[in-house]
mmCIF file of C-alpha atoms in Angstrom:
data_model
loop_
_atom_site.group_PDB
_atom_site.id
_atom_site.type_symbol
_atom_site.label_atom_id
_atom_site.label_comp_id
_atom_site.label_asym_id
_atom_site.label_seq_id
_atom_site.Cartn_x
_atom_site.Cartn_y
_atom_site.Cartn_z
ATOM 1 C CA MET T 1 46.521 -1.559 20.272
ATOM 2 C CA LYS T 2 44.380 -4.654 22.097
ATOM 3 C CA GLN T 3 40.946 -3.098 20.573
ATOM 4 C CA PHE T 4 42.611 -3.299 17.009
ATOM 5 C CA ILE T 5 44.053 -6.823 17.579
ATOM 6 C CA TYR T 6 40.443 -7.972 18.966
ATOM 7 C CA ILE T 7 38.901 -6.624 16.246
ATOM 8 C CA ILE T 8 41.119 -8.748 13.628
ATOM 9 C CA VAL T 9 40.416 -11.734 15.656
ATOM 10 C CA CYS T 10 36.579 -11.032 15.087
ATOM 11 C CA ILE T 11 36.569 -10.712 11.500
ATOM 12 C CA MET T 12 38.796 -13.817 10.984
ATOM 13 C CA ALA T 13 36.245 -15.856 13.111
ATOM 14 C CA LEU T 14 33.251 -14.525 11.483
ATOM 15 C CA SER T 15 34.919 -14.806 7.927
ATOM 16 C CA ALA T 16 36.401 -18.459 8.305
ATOM 17 C CA CYS T 17 33.385 -20.083 8.569
ATOM 18 C CA THR T 18 29.707 -20.014 7.503
ATOM 19 C CA LYS T 19 26.739 -21.319 9.508
ATOM 20 C CA GLU T 20 22.946 -21.964 8.535
ATOM 21 C CA ILE T 21 20.441 -20.335 10.809
ATOM 22 C CA ASP T 22 17.220 -21.676 11.688
ATOM 23 C CA PHE T 23 14.805 -19.309 12.775
ATOM 24 C CA ASP T 24 12.560 -20.070 15.285
ATOM 25 C CA PHE T 25 9.085 -18.943 14.169
ATOM 26 C CA HIS T 26 6.578 -19.380 17.077
ATOM 27 C CA ASP T 27 3.189 -20.588 15.671
ATOM 28 C CA GLU T 28 0.867 -18.600 16.775
ATOM 29 C CA GLU T 29 -3.385 -19.495 16.598
ATOM 30 C CA PRO T 30 -4.770 -18.022 13.619
ATOM 31 C CA MET T 31 -6.538 -14.519 13.615
ATOM 32 C CA VAL T 32 -9.314 -13.486 11.915
ATOM 33 C CA VAL T 33 -8.589 -10.219 9.309
ATOM 34 C CA ILE T 34 -10.728 -7.846 8.200
ATOM 35 C CA GLU T 35 -10.224 -5.160 5.363
ATOM 36 C CA ALA T 36 -13.123 -2.958 4.911
ATOM 37 C CA GLN T 37 -13.581 0.097 2.493
ATOM 38 C CA VAL T 38 -16.232 2.668 1.980
ATOM 39 C CA THR T 39 -15.740 4.913 -1.368
ATOM 40 C CA ASN T 40 -17.286 6.863 -3.807
ATOM 41 C CA GLU T 41 -17.245 3.677 -5.678
ATOM 42 C CA GLY T 42 -18.957 1.463 -3.947
ATOM 43 C CA ARG T 43 -18.542 -0.683 -0.297
ATOM 44 C CA TRP T 44 -16.212 -4.045 0.049
ATOM 45 C CA VAL T 45 -14.954 -5.995 2.683
ATOM 46 C CA THR T 46 -12.889 -9.150 2.869
ATOM 47 C CA ILE T 47 -12.293 -11.629 5.954
ATOM 48 C CA THR T 48 -9.631 -14.231 5.815
ATOM 49 C CA ARG T 49 -7.399 -15.566 8.642
ATOM 50 C CA SER T 50 -3.543 -14.830 9.341
ATOM 51 C CA ARG T 51 -1.146 -17.576 8.312
ATOM 52 C CA SER T 52 2.175 -18.641 9.170
ATOM 53 C CA VAL T 53 5.021 -16.425 7.592
ATOM 54 C CA THR T 54 6.215 -19.905 5.893
ATOM 55 C CA ASP T 55 2.685 -20.028 4.179
ATOM 56 C CA SER T 56 2.675 -18.793 0.779
ATOM 57 C CA VAL T 57 -0.990 -19.344 0.061
ATOM 58 C CA HIS T 58 -2.828 -16.255 -0.499
ATOM 59 C CA SER T 59 -5.802 -16.472 1.761
ATOM 60 C CA ARG T 60 -9.522 -16.487 0.287
ATOM 61 C CA CYS T 61 -12.121 -14.598 1.373
ATOM 62 C CA LEU T 62 -14.539 -16.345 4.118
ATOM 63 C CA PRO T 63 -18.068 -17.000 3.623
ATOM 64 C CA GLY T 64 -20.864 -16.856 6.666
ATOM 65 C CA ALA T 65 -20.769 -13.453 7.701
ATOM 66 C CA TYR T 66 -23.363 -11.236 8.388
ATOM 67 C CA ILE T 67 -22.229 -7.405 7.168
ATOM 68 C CA THR T 68 -23.800 -3.703 7.197
ATOM 69 C CA ILE T 69 -22.594 -0.742 6.755
ATOM 70 C CA ASN T 70 -24.525 2.427 7.845
ATOM 71 C CA GLY T 71 -24.321 6.120 7.600
ATOM 72 C CA ASP T 72 -24.713 9.662 8.966
ATOM 73 C CA ASP T 73 -27.252 9.895 6.076
ATOM 74 C CA GLY T 74 -29.305 7.505 7.828
ATOM 75 C CA LEU T 75 -28.733 4.476 4.765
ATOM 76 C CA THR T 76 -27.913 0.905 5.889
ATOM 77 C CA THR T 77 -26.814 -1.456 3.142
ATOM 78 C CA GLU T 78 -25.952 -5.356 3.743
ATOM 79 C CA LEU T 79 -22.987 -6.586 1.878
ATOM 80 C CA THR T 80 -23.369 -9.876 0.252
ATOM 81 C CA TYR T 81 -20.845 -12.012 -0.670
ATOM 82 C CA ASP T 82 -19.287 -12.693 -4.111
ATOM 83 C CA GLU T 83 -17.113 -15.729 -4.497
ATOM 84 C CA ALA T 84 -16.342 -14.649 -7.960
ATOM 85 C CA THR T 85 -14.392 -11.398 -6.860
ATOM 86 C CA ASN T 86 -13.634 -13.034 -3.185
ATOM 87 C CA ARG T 87 -14.957 -10.265 -1.119
ATOM 88 C CA TYR T 88 -18.416 -8.902 0.509
ATOM 89 C CA PHE T 89 -19.677 -6.292 -1.856
ATOM 90 C CA SER T 90 -22.309 -3.403 -2.257
ATOM 91 C CA PRO T 91 -22.565 -0.881 -5.294
ATOM 92 C CA VAL T 92 -23.854 2.027 -3.182
ATOM 93 C CA PRO T 93 -21.215 4.941 -2.985
ATOM 94 C CA GLY T 94 -20.225 6.589 0.019
ATOM 95 C CA GLU T 95 -20.380 10.345 0.479
ATOM 96 C CA ALA T 96 -17.476 13.164 1.255
ATOM 97 C CA GLY T 97 -18.336 14.495 4.970
ATOM 98 C CA ASN T 98 -20.609 11.189 6.414
ATOM 99 C CA THR T 99 -19.582 9.158 9.126
ATOM 100 C CA TYR T 100 -19.374 5.388 8.115
ATOM 101 C CA PHE T 101 -20.235 2.370 10.742
ATOM 102 C CA LEU T 102 -19.046 -1.037 10.006
ATOM 103 C CA ASN T 103 -20.975 -3.839 11.891
ATOM 104 C CA ILE T 104 -19.671 -7.694 11.247
ATOM 105 C CA PHE T 105 -21.232 -10.658 12.988
ATOM 106 C CA PHE T 106 -19.275 -13.666 12.155
ATOM 107 C CA GLU T 107 -18.531 -16.937 13.885
ATOM 108 C CA GLY T 108 -20.682 -15.456 16.822
ATOM 109 C CA VAL T 109 -18.354 -12.448 17.345
ATOM 110 C CA GLN T 110 -19.175 -8.911 16.513
ATOM 111 C CA TYR T 111 -16.983 -7.092 15.104
ATOM 112 C CA LYS T 112 -17.226 -2.804 14.954
ATOM 113 C CA ALA T 113 -15.450 0.194 13.408
ATOM 114 C CA SER T 114 -16.348 3.869 12.165
ATOM 115 C CA SER T 115 -14.326 5.958 9.761
ATOM 116 C CA THR T 116 -15.177 9.326 8.445
ATOM 117 C CA MET T 117 -14.921 10.270 4.613
ATOM 118 C CA PRO T 118 -12.854 13.134 3.512
ATOM 119 C CA ALA T 119 -13.705 15.148 0.170
ATOM 120 C CA ALA T 120 -11.667 13.822 -3.031
ATOM 121 C CA THR T 121 -8.534 15.547 -4.182
ATOM 122 C CA PRO T 122 -8.337 15.753 -7.859
ATOM 123 C CA ILE T 123 -5.263 15.195 -9.654
ATOM 124 C CA THR T 124 -4.236 17.707 -12.195
ATOM 125 C CA SER T 125 -1.171 16.471 -13.505
ATOM 126 C CA SER T 126 1.423 13.535 -13.027
ATOM 127 C CA GLU T 127 4.557 12.391 -14.717
ATOM 128 C CA PHE T 128 7.876 10.639 -14.276
ATOM 129 C CA SER T 129 11.061 12.194 -13.864
ATOM 130 C CA TRP T 130 14.896 11.743 -13.003
ATOM 131 C CA ILE T 131 15.991 13.420 -9.736
ATOM 132 C CA THR T 132 19.744 12.960 -9.131
ATOM 133 C CA MET T 133 20.154 12.778 -5.295
ATOM 134 C CA MET T 134 23.912 11.973 -3.735
ATOM 135 C CA GLY T 135 25.186 11.470 -7.272
ATOM 136 C CA GLU T 136 22.638 8.723 -8.228
ATOM 137 C CA ARG T 137 19.630 9.353 -10.388
ATOM 138 C CA MET T 138 16.414 7.916 -9.345
ATOM 139 C CA LEU T 139 12.998 7.141 -11.041
ATOM 140 C CA CYS T 140 10.678 9.807 -9.579
ATOM 141 C CA TYR T 141 6.903 10.090 -9.453
ATOM 142 C CA GLU T 142 5.671 13.313 -9.432
ATOM 143 C CA MET T 143 1.860 14.475 -9.205
ATOM 144 C CA TRP T 144 -0.091 17.883 -8.240
ATOM 145 C CA ALA T 145 -3.707 17.784 -7.028
ATOM 146 C CA ILE T 146 -6.199 20.133 -5.617
ATOM 147 C CA ASP T 147 -6.502 20.706 -1.779
ATOM 148 C CA GLN T 148 -10.287 21.207 -1.627
ATOM 149 C CA GLN T 149 -9.717 21.565 2.307
ATOM 150 C CA PRO T 150 -6.793 23.999 2.701
ATOM 151 C CA ASP T 151 -7.162 24.724 6.326
ATOM 152 C CA VAL T 152 -7.632 20.917 7.528
ATOM 153 C CA ARG T 153 -4.761 18.326 7.776
ATOM 154 C CA ASN T 154 -5.355 16.322 4.810
ATOM 155 C CA TYR T 155 -4.047 12.295 4.546
ATOM 156 C CA PHE T 156 -3.600 10.189 1.625
ATOM 157 C CA TRP T 157 -2.694 6.598 0.342
ATOM 158 C CA ILE T 158 -1.092 6.477 -3.209
ATOM 159 C CA LYS T 159 -1.080 3.221 -5.046
ATOM 160 C CA MET T 160 0.661 2.354 -8.499
ATOM 161 C CA HIS T 161 -0.895 -0.500 -10.412
ATOM 162 C CA ARG T 162 1.403 -2.152 -12.897
ATOM 163 C CA ILE T 163 0.443 -4.441 -15.784
ATOM 164 C CA SER T 164 3.885 -5.914 -17.398
ATOM 165 C CA HIS T 165 4.029 -8.114 -20.507
ATOM 166 C CA HIS T 166 7.857 -8.500 -20.052
ATOM 167 C CA PRO T 167 9.261 -11.811 -19.783
ATOM 168 C CA HIS T 168 10.942 -11.521 -16.680
ATOM 169 C CA LEU T 169 7.585 -11.012 -15.388
ATOM 170 C CA GLU T 170 5.533 -13.366 -17.543
ATOM 171 C CA GLY T 171 2.726 -15.424 -15.600
ATOM 172 C CA THR T 172 3.073 -13.202 -12.495
ATOM 173 C CA ARG T 173 -0.452 -12.380 -10.817
ATOM 174 C CA GLN T 174 -0.662 -8.623 -10.148
ATOM 175 C CA THR T 175 -2.614 -9.302 -7.039
ATOM 176 C CA ALA T 176 -1.340 -6.500 -4.968
ATOM 177 C CA PRO T 177 -0.307 -2.773 -6.135
ATOM 178 C CA TYR T 178 3.312 -2.456 -7.562
ATOM 179 C CA SER T 179 3.940 0.189 -4.656
ATOM 180 C CA TRP T 180 2.066 2.129 -2.220
ATOM 181 C CA ASP T 181 2.975 5.213 -0.029
ATOM 182 C CA LEU T 182 1.322 7.541 2.618
ATOM 183 C CA PHE T 183 1.642 11.339 2.935
ATOM 184 C CA ASP T 184 -0.120 14.540 4.312
ATOM 185 C CA ASP T 185 -0.340 17.789 3.049
ATOM 186 C CA ARG T 186 2.188 19.441 5.536
ATOM 187 C CA GLY T 187 4.719 21.604 3.500
ATOM 188 C CA CYS T 188 2.273 21.764 0.089
ATOM 189 C CA PRO T 189 1.425 25.088 -1.648
ATOM 190 C CA PRO T 190 -1.771 26.565 -0.388
ATOM 191 C CA GLY T 191 -4.413 24.955 -2.053
ATOM 192 C CA LYS T 192 -2.537 22.439 -3.525
ATOM 193 C CA ILE T 193 -1.158 19.012 -3.225
ATOM 194 C CA PHE T 194 2.684 17.943 -4.245
ATOM 195 C CA LEU T 195 4.146 14.817 -4.180
ATOM 196 C CA ASP T 196 7.780 13.376 -4.910
ATOM 197 C CA TRP T 197 7.674 9.811 -5.041
ATOM 198 C CA MET T 198 10.953 7.883 -5.265
ATOM 199 C CA LEU T 199 10.516 4.442 -6.915
ATOM 200 C CA ILE T 200 13.998 3.014 -8.038
ATOM 201 C CA SER T 201 17.301 3.899 -8.856
ATOM 202 C CA GLU T 202 18.532 3.834 -12.351
ATOM 203 C CA LYS T 203 21.370 1.900 -11.657
ATOM 204 C CA ASN T 204 19.211 -0.993 -10.657
ATOM 205 C CA MET T 205 17.071 -0.574 -13.673
ATOM 206 C CA ASP T 206 20.017 -0.889 -15.487
ATOM 207 C CA GLU T 207 21.688 -3.922 -13.780
ATOM 208 C CA ASP T 208 18.316 -5.609 -14.219
ATOM 209 C CA LYS T 209 19.239 -8.178 -11.381
ATOM 210 C CA GLU T 210 16.407 -10.607 -10.817
ATOM 211 C CA GLU T 211 15.897 -9.896 -6.894
ATOM 212 C CA ASN T 212 14.829 -6.323 -8.723
ATOM 213 C CA TRP T 213 12.502 -7.712 -11.170
ATOM 214 C CA LYS T 214 9.587 -6.759 -9.469
ATOM 215 C CA ARG T 215 10.594 -3.049 -8.772
ATOM 216 C CA ILE T 216 11.561 -2.265 -12.170
ATOM 217 C CA LEU T 217 9.560 -0.618 -14.358
ATOM 218 C CA TYR T 218 9.766 -1.783 -18.125
ATOM 219 C CA ASP T 219 9.162 -0.533 -21.277
ATOM 220 C CA GLY T 220 5.406 -1.318 -22.316
ATOM 221 C CA ASP T 221 4.392 -1.624 -18.682
ATOM 222 C CA ASN T 222 0.500 -0.256 -18.165
ATOM 223 C CA ILE T 223 0.918 2.466 -15.395
ATOM 224 C CA SER T 224 -2.021 3.624 -13.276
ATOM 225 C CA VAL T 225 -2.301 5.492 -10.131
ATOM 226 C CA THR T 226 -5.388 5.597 -7.450
ATOM 227 C CA LEU T 227 -4.958 8.402 -4.781
ATOM 228 C CA MET T 228 -7.385 7.795 -1.623
ATOM 229 C CA THR T 229 -7.850 10.617 0.700
ATOM 230 C CA ILE T 230 -8.432 9.062 4.293
ATOM 231 C CA ASP T 231 -9.053 9.757 7.727
ATOM 232 C CA ALA T 232 -6.184 10.213 10.549
ATOM 233 C CA LYS T 233 -7.048 6.636 12.133
ATOM 234 C CA THR T 234 -6.205 4.860 8.573
ATOM 235 C CA TYR T 235 -3.466 6.477 8.103
ATOM 236 C CA ASP T 236 -2.217 6.013 11.338
ATOM 237 C CA TYR T 237 -2.706 2.095 10.964
ATOM 238 C CA LEU T 238 -0.993 1.952 7.566
ATOM 239 C CA GLN T 239 1.889 3.637 8.988
ATOM 240 C CA GLN T 240 1.954 1.308 11.481
ATOM 241 C CA LEU T 241 1.763 -1.562 9.061
ATOM 242 C CA GLY T 242 4.490 -0.067 6.817
ATOM 243 C CA ARG T 243 6.539 0.207 9.403
ATOM 244 C CA GLY T 244 5.789 -3.306 10.980
ATOM 245 C CA GLN T 245 6.414 -5.400 7.502
ATOM 246 C CA SER T 246 10.268 -4.567 8.713
ATOM 247 C CA HIS T 247 10.081 -6.177 12.177
ATOM 248 C CA GLY T 248 7.094 -8.484 12.056
ATOM 249 C CA ALA T 249 4.870 -6.266 14.131
ATOM 250 C CA ASN T 250 1.006 -6.197 13.662
ATOM 251 C CA PRO T 251 -0.509 -2.668 13.613
ATOM 252 C CA HIS T 252 -3.306 -2.092 15.893
ATOM 253 C CA SER T 253 -6.604 -2.342 14.088
ATOM 254 C CA ASN T 254 -9.398 0.049 14.277
ATOM 255 C CA ILE T 255 -11.918 -2.571 14.271
ATOM 256 C CA THR T 256 -12.957 -3.516 17.638
ATOM 257 C CA GLY T 257 -14.027 -7.257 18.500
ATOM 258 C CA GLY T 258 -10.528 -8.928 18.459
ATOM 259 C CA CYS T 259 -8.944 -8.842 14.991
ATOM 260 C CA LEU T 260 -6.294 -7.795 12.866
ATOM 261 C CA GLY T 261 -7.335 -5.417 9.435
ATOM 262 C CA TYR T 262 -8.783 -2.367 9.187
ATOM 263 C CA PHE T 263 -12.062 0.219 7.910
ATOM 264 C CA ALA T 264 -11.426 2.875 5.560
ATOM 265 C CA ALA T 265 -13.856 5.688 4.319
ATOM 266 C CA GLY T 266 -12.139 7.424 1.388
ATOM 267 C CA SER T 267 -12.443 9.443 -1.751
ATOM 268 C CA VAL T 268 -10.641 7.842 -4.675
ATOM 269 C CA VAL T 269 -9.697 9.337 -7.680
ATOM 270 C CA HIS T 270 -7.608 7.774 -10.459
ATOM 271 C CA THR T 271 -5.138 8.568 -13.120
ATOM 272 C CA ASP T 272 -5.568 7.798 -16.765
ATOM 273 C CA THR T 273 -3.351 4.586 -17.499
ATOM 274 C CA ILE T 274 -0.194 5.240 -19.566
ATOM 275 C CA VAL T 275 2.140 3.226 -21.520
ATOM 276 C CA PHE T 276 5.925 3.633 -19.724
ATOM 277 C CA GLN T 277 8.384 4.688 -21.769
ATOM 278 C CA ARG T 278 11.929 5.119 -20.110
ATOM 279 C CA ASN T 279 13.264 7.373 -23.114
ATOM 280 C CA ASN T 280 10.375 9.566 -22.316
ATOM 281 C CA VAL T 281 11.378 10.438 -18.772
ATOM 282 C CA LYS T 282 12.635 13.587 -18.773
ATOM 283 C CA GLU T 283 15.014 15.364 -15.988
ATOM 284 C CA TRP T 284 13.237 16.965 -13.237
ATOM 285 C CA GLN T 285 12.913 20.535 -13.620
ATOM 286 C CA LYS T 286 12.628 23.201 -10.300
#
Protein backbone atom coordinates (compact mmCIF):
# COMPACT_ATOMS: atom_id res chain seq x y z
CA MET A 1 0.00 0.00 0.00
CA LYS A 2 2.84 2.39 0.84
CA GLN A 3 4.45 1.70 -2.52
CA PHE A 4 1.13 2.42 -4.29
CA ILE A 5 0.73 5.77 -2.48
CA TYR A 6 4.33 6.68 -3.33
CA ILE A 7 3.72 6.01 -7.03
CA ILE A 8 0.55 8.16 -7.00
CA VAL A 9 2.41 11.04 -5.33
CA CYS A 10 5.20 10.84 -7.90
CA ILE A 11 2.73 10.90 -10.79
CA MET A 12 0.97 13.95 -9.34
CA ALA A 13 4.28 15.76 -8.82
CA LEU A 14 5.44 15.07 -12.34
CA SER A 15 2.16 16.09 -13.95
CA ALA A 16 1.58 19.20 -11.82
CA CYS A 17 4.18 21.34 -13.52
CA THR A 18 6.64 21.45 -16.36
CA LYS A 19 10.17 22.76 -16.28
CA GLU A 20 12.45 23.79 -19.09
CA ILE A 21 15.75 21.93 -18.90
CA ASP A 22 18.93 23.51 -20.23
CA PHE A 23 21.43 20.88 -21.36
CA ASP A 24 25.01 21.80 -20.57
CA PHE A 25 26.92 20.73 -23.66
CA HIS A 26 30.63 20.76 -22.97
CA ASP A 27 32.56 22.75 -25.57
CA GLU A 28 35.43 20.68 -26.92
CA GLU A 29 38.29 21.76 -29.14
CA PRO A 30 37.45 21.00 -32.80
CA MET A 31 39.06 17.82 -34.10
CA VAL A 32 40.08 16.95 -37.64
CA VAL A 33 37.51 14.70 -39.34
CA ILE A 34 38.67 12.59 -42.30
CA GLU A 35 36.38 10.57 -44.56
CA ALA A 36 38.15 8.65 -47.32
CA GLN A 37 37.29 5.93 -49.81
CA VAL A 38 38.89 3.89 -52.58
CA THR A 39 36.31 2.19 -54.81
CA ASN A 40 35.95 0.88 -58.33
CA GLU A 41 34.69 4.40 -59.16
CA GLY A 42 37.71 6.39 -57.96
CA ARG A 43 39.37 7.76 -54.83
CA TRP A 44 38.17 10.65 -52.67
CA VAL A 45 38.88 12.30 -49.32
CA THR A 46 37.17 15.04 -47.35
CA ILE A 47 38.80 16.84 -44.42
CA THR A 48 36.68 18.91 -42.05
CA ARG A 49 36.61 19.78 -38.35
CA SER A 50 34.15 18.63 -35.74
CA ARG A 51 31.58 21.18 -34.67
CA SER A 52 29.25 21.84 -31.78
CA VAL A 53 25.98 19.89 -31.60
CA THR A 54 24.20 23.26 -31.70
CA ASP A 55 25.93 24.30 -34.95
CA SER A 56 23.74 23.49 -37.96
CA VAL A 57 26.14 24.86 -40.58
CA HIS A 58 27.47 22.06 -42.82
CA SER A 59 31.27 21.98 -42.78
CA ARG A 60 33.18 22.40 -46.03
CA CYS A 61 36.25 20.40 -46.98
CA LEU A 62 39.48 22.08 -45.89
CA PRO A 63 42.16 22.74 -48.54
CA GLY A 64 45.92 22.57 -48.02
CA ALA A 65 46.45 18.85 -47.48
CA TYR A 66 48.92 16.62 -49.34
CA ILE A 67 47.22 13.26 -49.93
CA THR A 68 48.42 10.07 -51.59
CA ILE A 69 46.91 6.60 -51.79
CA ASN A 70 49.06 3.64 -52.79
CA GLY A 71 48.25 -0.04 -53.08
CA ASP A 72 49.66 -3.53 -53.35
CA ASP A 73 49.71 -3.03 -57.12
CA GLY A 74 52.58 -0.54 -56.69
CA LEU A 75 50.53 2.40 -58.00
CA THR A 76 50.60 5.67 -56.03
CA THR A 77 48.06 8.40 -56.79
CA GLU A 78 47.96 11.95 -55.52
CA LEU A 79 44.54 13.41 -54.81
CA THR A 80 43.93 17.04 -55.74
CA TYR A 81 41.55 19.44 -54.05
CA ASP A 82 38.46 20.41 -56.06
CA GLU A 83 36.48 23.26 -54.53
CA ALA A 84 33.52 22.66 -56.84
CA THR A 85 32.94 19.11 -55.56
CA ASN A 86 34.13 19.96 -52.04
CA ARG A 87 36.68 17.12 -51.78
CA TYR A 88 40.05 15.74 -52.82
CA PHE A 89 39.66 13.35 -55.74
CA SER A 90 41.40 11.04 -58.22
CA PRO A 91 39.52 9.12 -60.93
CA VAL A 92 41.89 6.14 -60.68
CA PRO A 93 39.75 3.16 -59.62
CA GLY A 94 40.71 0.59 -57.03
CA GLU A 95 40.82 -3.14 -57.73
CA ALA A 96 39.38 -5.88 -55.54
CA GLY A 97 41.97 -7.88 -53.61
CA ASN A 98 44.40 -5.00 -53.12
CA THR A 99 45.19 -3.38 -49.78
CA TYR A 100 45.33 0.41 -50.01
CA PHE A 101 47.30 2.79 -47.81
CA LEU A 102 46.16 6.35 -47.12
CA ASN A 103 48.77 9.02 -46.31
CA ILE A 104 47.70 12.57 -45.42
CA PHE A 105 49.88 15.50 -44.37
CA PHE A 106 47.72 18.30 -43.01
CA GLU A 107 48.70 21.23 -40.80
CA GLY A 108 51.94 19.55 -39.75
CA VAL A 109 50.34 16.23 -38.79
CA GLN A 110 50.54 12.90 -40.63
CA TYR A 111 47.46 10.68 -40.80
CA LYS A 112 47.70 7.07 -42.00
CA ALA A 113 45.31 4.18 -42.58
CA SER A 114 44.93 0.97 -44.58
CA SER A 115 41.97 -0.98 -45.93
CA THR A 116 41.59 -4.08 -48.11
CA MET A 117 39.13 -3.94 -51.00
CA PRO A 118 36.69 -6.88 -51.23
CA ALA A 119 35.07 -8.10 -54.45
CA ALA A 120 31.84 -6.53 -55.72
CA THR A 121 28.46 -8.12 -54.97
CA PRO A 122 26.24 -7.94 -58.08
CA ILE A 123 22.58 -7.19 -57.29
CA THR A 124 20.20 -9.60 -59.07
CA SER A 125 16.82 -8.22 -57.94
CA SER A 126 15.27 -5.63 -55.65
CA GLU A 127 11.77 -4.40 -54.87
CA PHE A 128 9.56 -2.78 -52.25
CA SER A 129 6.96 -4.85 -50.41
CA TRP A 130 4.65 -4.71 -47.41
CA ILE A 131 5.48 -6.95 -44.47
CA THR A 132 3.13 -7.30 -41.51
CA MET A 133 4.90 -7.42 -38.15
CA MET A 134 2.98 -7.61 -34.86
CA GLY A 135 -0.17 -6.42 -36.61
CA GLU A 136 1.47 -3.42 -38.30
CA ARG A 137 2.40 -3.19 -41.96
CA MET A 138 5.93 -2.05 -42.71
CA LEU A 139 7.39 -0.79 -45.97
CA CYS A 140 10.29 -3.12 -46.72
CA TYR A 141 13.06 -3.05 -49.32
CA GLU A 142 13.96 -6.58 -50.41
CA MET A 143 17.22 -7.26 -52.24
CA TRP A 144 18.97 -10.35 -53.63
CA ALA A 145 22.62 -10.38 -54.70
CA ILE A 146 25.38 -12.83 -55.61
CA ASP A 147 27.86 -13.84 -52.91
CA GLN A 148 31.09 -14.20 -54.86
CA GLN A 149 32.98 -15.36 -51.76
CA PRO A 150 30.59 -17.85 -50.10
CA ASP A 151 33.32 -19.32 -47.88
CA VAL A 152 34.29 -15.92 -46.45
CA ARG A 153 32.32 -13.68 -44.12
CA ASN A 154 31.42 -10.56 -46.12
CA TYR A 155 30.29 -7.15 -44.90
CA PHE A 156 28.02 -4.66 -46.64
CA TRP A 157 27.09 -0.97 -46.42
CA ILE A 158 23.81 -0.19 -48.14
CA LYS A 159 22.55 3.34 -48.84
CA MET A 160 19.23 4.43 -50.29
CA HIS A 161 19.15 7.76 -52.10
CA ARG A 162 15.95 9.71 -52.67
CA ILE A 163 15.25 12.75 -54.82
CA SER A 164 11.82 14.10 -53.97
CA HIS A 165 9.75 16.87 -55.51
CA HIS A 166 6.95 16.54 -52.97
CA PRO A 167 5.73 19.91 -51.59
CA HIS A 168 6.66 18.85 -48.05
CA LEU A 169 10.30 18.49 -49.11
CA GLU A 170 10.53 21.29 -51.64
CA GLY A 171 13.76 23.21 -51.29
CA THR A 172 15.47 20.60 -49.10
CA ARG A 173 18.97 19.51 -50.12
CA GLN A 174 19.75 15.81 -50.37
CA THR A 175 23.22 16.09 -48.83
CA ALA A 176 23.01 12.65 -47.23
CA PRO A 177 21.38 9.31 -48.08
CA TYR A 178 17.69 8.89 -47.29
CA SER A 179 18.77 5.94 -45.17
CA TRP A 180 21.75 3.63 -44.66
CA ASP A 181 22.36 0.34 -42.93
CA LEU A 182 24.95 -2.39 -42.38
CA PHE A 183 24.68 -6.15 -42.63
CA ASP A 184 26.74 -9.27 -43.28
CA ASP A 185 26.09 -12.57 -45.03
CA ARG A 186 25.51 -14.73 -41.97
CA GLY A 187 22.31 -16.74 -42.41
CA CYS A 188 22.07 -16.13 -46.15
CA PRO A 189 21.59 -19.04 -48.58
CA PRO A 190 24.88 -20.42 -50.00
CA GLY A 191 26.20 -18.21 -52.78
CA LYS A 192 23.49 -15.57 -52.27
CA ILE A 193 22.99 -12.36 -50.33
CA PHE A 194 19.50 -11.53 -49.05
CA LEU A 195 18.31 -8.40 -47.25
CA ASP A 196 14.95 -7.34 -45.80
CA TRP A 197 15.31 -3.65 -44.96
CA MET A 198 12.47 -2.18 -42.88
CA LEU A 199 12.01 1.51 -43.73
CA ILE A 200 8.80 2.98 -42.27
CA SER A 201 5.37 1.87 -41.09
CA GLU A 202 2.26 2.26 -43.22
CA LYS A 203 0.68 4.08 -40.27
CA ASN A 204 3.36 6.79 -40.29
CA MET A 205 2.99 7.15 -44.04
CA ASP A 206 -0.79 7.55 -43.73
CA GLU A 207 -0.59 10.06 -40.87
CA ASP A 208 1.93 12.17 -42.84
CA LYS A 209 3.11 14.10 -39.78
CA GLU A 210 5.78 16.76 -40.22
CA GLU A 211 8.28 14.93 -37.99
CA ASN A 212 8.16 12.00 -40.45
CA TRP A 213 8.30 13.91 -43.75
CA LYS A 214 11.97 13.09 -44.34
CA ARG A 215 11.29 9.40 -43.66
CA ILE A 216 8.18 8.98 -45.81
CA LEU A 217 8.53 7.86 -49.42
CA TYR A 218 6.06 9.76 -51.61
CA ASP A 219 4.71 8.93 -55.04
CA GLY A 220 7.06 10.33 -57.66
CA ASP A 221 10.22 10.08 -55.51
CA ASN A 222 13.26 8.89 -57.48
CA ILE A 223 14.87 6.01 -55.59
CA SER A 224 18.27 4.42 -56.13
CA VAL A 225 20.33 2.10 -53.94
CA THR A 226 24.10 1.71 -53.57
CA LEU A 227 25.58 -1.51 -52.18
CA MET A 228 29.21 -1.33 -51.06
CA THR A 229 31.19 -4.40 -50.02
CA ILE A 230 33.52 -3.31 -47.20
CA ASP A 231 36.16 -4.85 -44.95
CA ALA A 232 35.69 -5.76 -41.29
CA LYS A 233 37.44 -2.62 -39.94
CA THR A 234 35.10 -0.31 -41.85
CA TYR A 235 32.09 -2.36 -40.77
CA ASP A 236 33.11 -2.08 -37.10
CA TYR A 237 33.61 1.68 -37.42
CA LEU A 238 30.21 2.25 -39.01
CA GLN A 239 28.51 0.03 -36.44
CA GLN A 240 30.02 2.14 -33.66
CA LEU A 241 28.96 5.28 -35.53
CA GLY A 242 25.35 4.07 -35.73
CA ARG A 243 25.24 3.18 -32.05
CA GLY A 244 27.00 6.40 -31.05
CA GLN A 245 24.41 8.60 -32.74
CA SER A 246 21.91 7.64 -30.01
CA HIS A 247 24.15 8.64 -27.07
CA GLY A 248 26.63 11.14 -28.48
CA ALA A 249 29.74 8.95 -28.48
CA ASN A 250 32.35 9.09 -31.25
CA PRO A 251 33.50 5.79 -32.80
CA HIS A 252 37.14 4.77 -32.76
CA SER A 253 38.71 5.78 -36.07
CA ASN A 254 40.79 3.37 -38.16
CA ILE A 255 43.04 6.36 -39.07
CA THR A 256 46.13 7.05 -36.97
CA GLY A 257 47.28 10.56 -36.08
CA GLY A 258 44.52 11.66 -33.75
CA CYS A 259 41.36 12.38 -35.75
CA LEU A 260 37.77 11.29 -36.27
CA GLY A 261 36.54 9.52 -39.39
CA TYR A 262 37.33 6.43 -41.45
CA PHE A 263 39.15 5.06 -44.49
CA ALA A 264 37.36 2.40 -46.55
CA ALA A 265 38.33 0.44 -49.62
CA GLY A 266 35.22 -1.13 -51.11
CA SER A 267 33.47 -2.28 -54.26
CA VAL A 268 30.32 -0.40 -55.25
CA VAL A 269 27.31 -1.50 -57.29
CA HIS A 270 24.14 0.48 -58.04
CA THR A 271 20.52 -0.34 -58.75
CA ASP A 272 18.65 1.40 -61.53
CA THR A 273 16.74 4.50 -60.44
CA ILE A 274 13.00 3.85 -60.06
CA VAL A 275 10.03 6.13 -59.51
CA PHE A 276 8.29 5.15 -56.28
CA GLN A 277 4.56 4.48 -56.56
CA ARG A 278 2.83 3.27 -53.43
CA ASN A 279 0.06 1.48 -55.35
CA ASN A 280 2.70 -0.72 -56.99
CA VAL A 281 3.99 -2.08 -53.67
CA LYS A 282 2.81 -5.66 -53.18
CA GLU A 283 2.43 -7.88 -50.17
CA TRP A 284 5.58 -9.82 -49.32
CA GLN A 285 5.52 -13.41 -50.55
CA LYS A 286 7.26 -16.12 -48.56
